[in-house]
PDB file of C-alpha atoms in Angstrom:
ATOM      1  CA  MET N   1      -0.297  -0.131   0.011  1.00 71.00           C
ATOM      2  CA  ALA N   2       1.441   3.527  -0.674  1.00 73.00           C
ATOM      3  CA  ASP N   3       0.543   6.440   0.621  1.00 78.00           C
ATOM      4  CA  TRP N   4       1.061  10.074  -1.014  1.00 79.00           C
ATOM      5  CA  SER N   5       0.266  13.729   0.042  1.00 80.00           C
ATOM      6  CA  PHE N   6      -0.417  16.200  -2.683  1.00 78.00           C
ATOM      7  CA  GLU N   7      -0.646  20.213  -2.050  1.00 79.00           C
ATOM      8  CA  PHE N   8      -3.697  21.351  -3.461  1.00 75.00           C
ATOM      9  CA  GLY N   9      -3.287  24.941  -2.920  1.00 81.00           C
ATOM     10  CA  PHE N  10      -6.201  27.567  -2.348  1.00 86.00           C
ATOM     11  CA  VAL N  11      -9.666  25.536  -2.011  1.00 84.00           C
ATOM     12  CA  ILE N  12     -12.848  27.748  -1.866  1.00 89.00           C
ATOM     13  CA  PRO N  13     -14.599  27.598   1.221  1.00 91.00           C
ATOM     14  CA  GLY N  14     -17.888  25.338   1.511  1.00 91.00           C
ATOM     15  CA  SER N  15     -16.945  23.908  -1.623  1.00 90.00           C
ATOM     16  CA  THR N  16     -17.242  20.237  -2.824  1.00 87.00           C
ATOM     17  CA  ASN N  17     -13.971  18.595  -4.426  1.00 80.00           C
ATOM     18  CA  THR N  18     -13.470  14.989  -5.723  1.00 80.00           C
ATOM     19  CA  TRP N  19     -10.407  13.131  -6.473  1.00 79.00           C
ATOM     20  CA  GLN N  20     -10.282  10.473  -8.862  1.00 83.00           C
ATOM     21  CA  SER N  21      -7.724   7.976  -9.149  1.00 82.00           C
ATOM     22  CA  LEU N  22      -7.042   4.823 -11.720  1.00 86.00           C
ATOM     23  CA  ILE N  23      -4.341   2.288 -10.682  1.00 85.00           C
ATOM     24  CA  GLN N  24      -3.491  -0.354 -12.962  1.00 88.00           C
ATOM     25  CA  SER N  25      -2.262  -3.572 -11.391  1.00 87.00           C
ATOM     26  CA  ASP N  26       0.665  -5.424 -12.467  1.00 90.00           C
ATOM     27  CA  SER N  27       0.411  -8.846 -15.009  1.00 92.00           C
ATOM     28  CA  ALA N  28      -0.617 -11.502 -12.754  1.00 88.00           C
ATOM     29  CA  ASP N  29       2.662 -13.614 -12.829  1.00 91.00           C
ATOM     30  CA  ARG N  30       4.320 -10.680 -10.937  1.00 91.00           C
ATOM     31  CA  MET N  31       1.473 -10.129  -8.570  1.00 90.00           C
ATOM     32  CA  ILE N  32       1.594 -11.538  -4.877  1.00 90.00           C
ATOM     33  CA  PRO N  33      -1.196 -14.227  -4.485  1.00 90.00           C
ATOM     34  CA  ALA N  34      -3.955 -12.748  -1.964  1.00 87.00           C
ATOM     35  CA  LYS N  35      -3.408 -16.127   0.187  1.00 91.00           C
ATOM     36  CA  VAL N  36       0.207 -14.892   1.069  1.00 92.00           C
ATOM     37  CA  LEU N  37      -1.142 -11.167   1.781  1.00 87.00           C
ATOM     38  CA  ARG N  38      -3.883 -12.652   4.321  1.00 83.00           C
TER      39      ARG N  38
END
């Protein structure tokens, strides 16, 4: 798991702001099996 910090600068008070991310996984043969992570 990764934690990234971003500086957004000025945001209008009382406004609604959203953030969307698309994270693409590596190929199945390069990923850690789920049973190992439990």
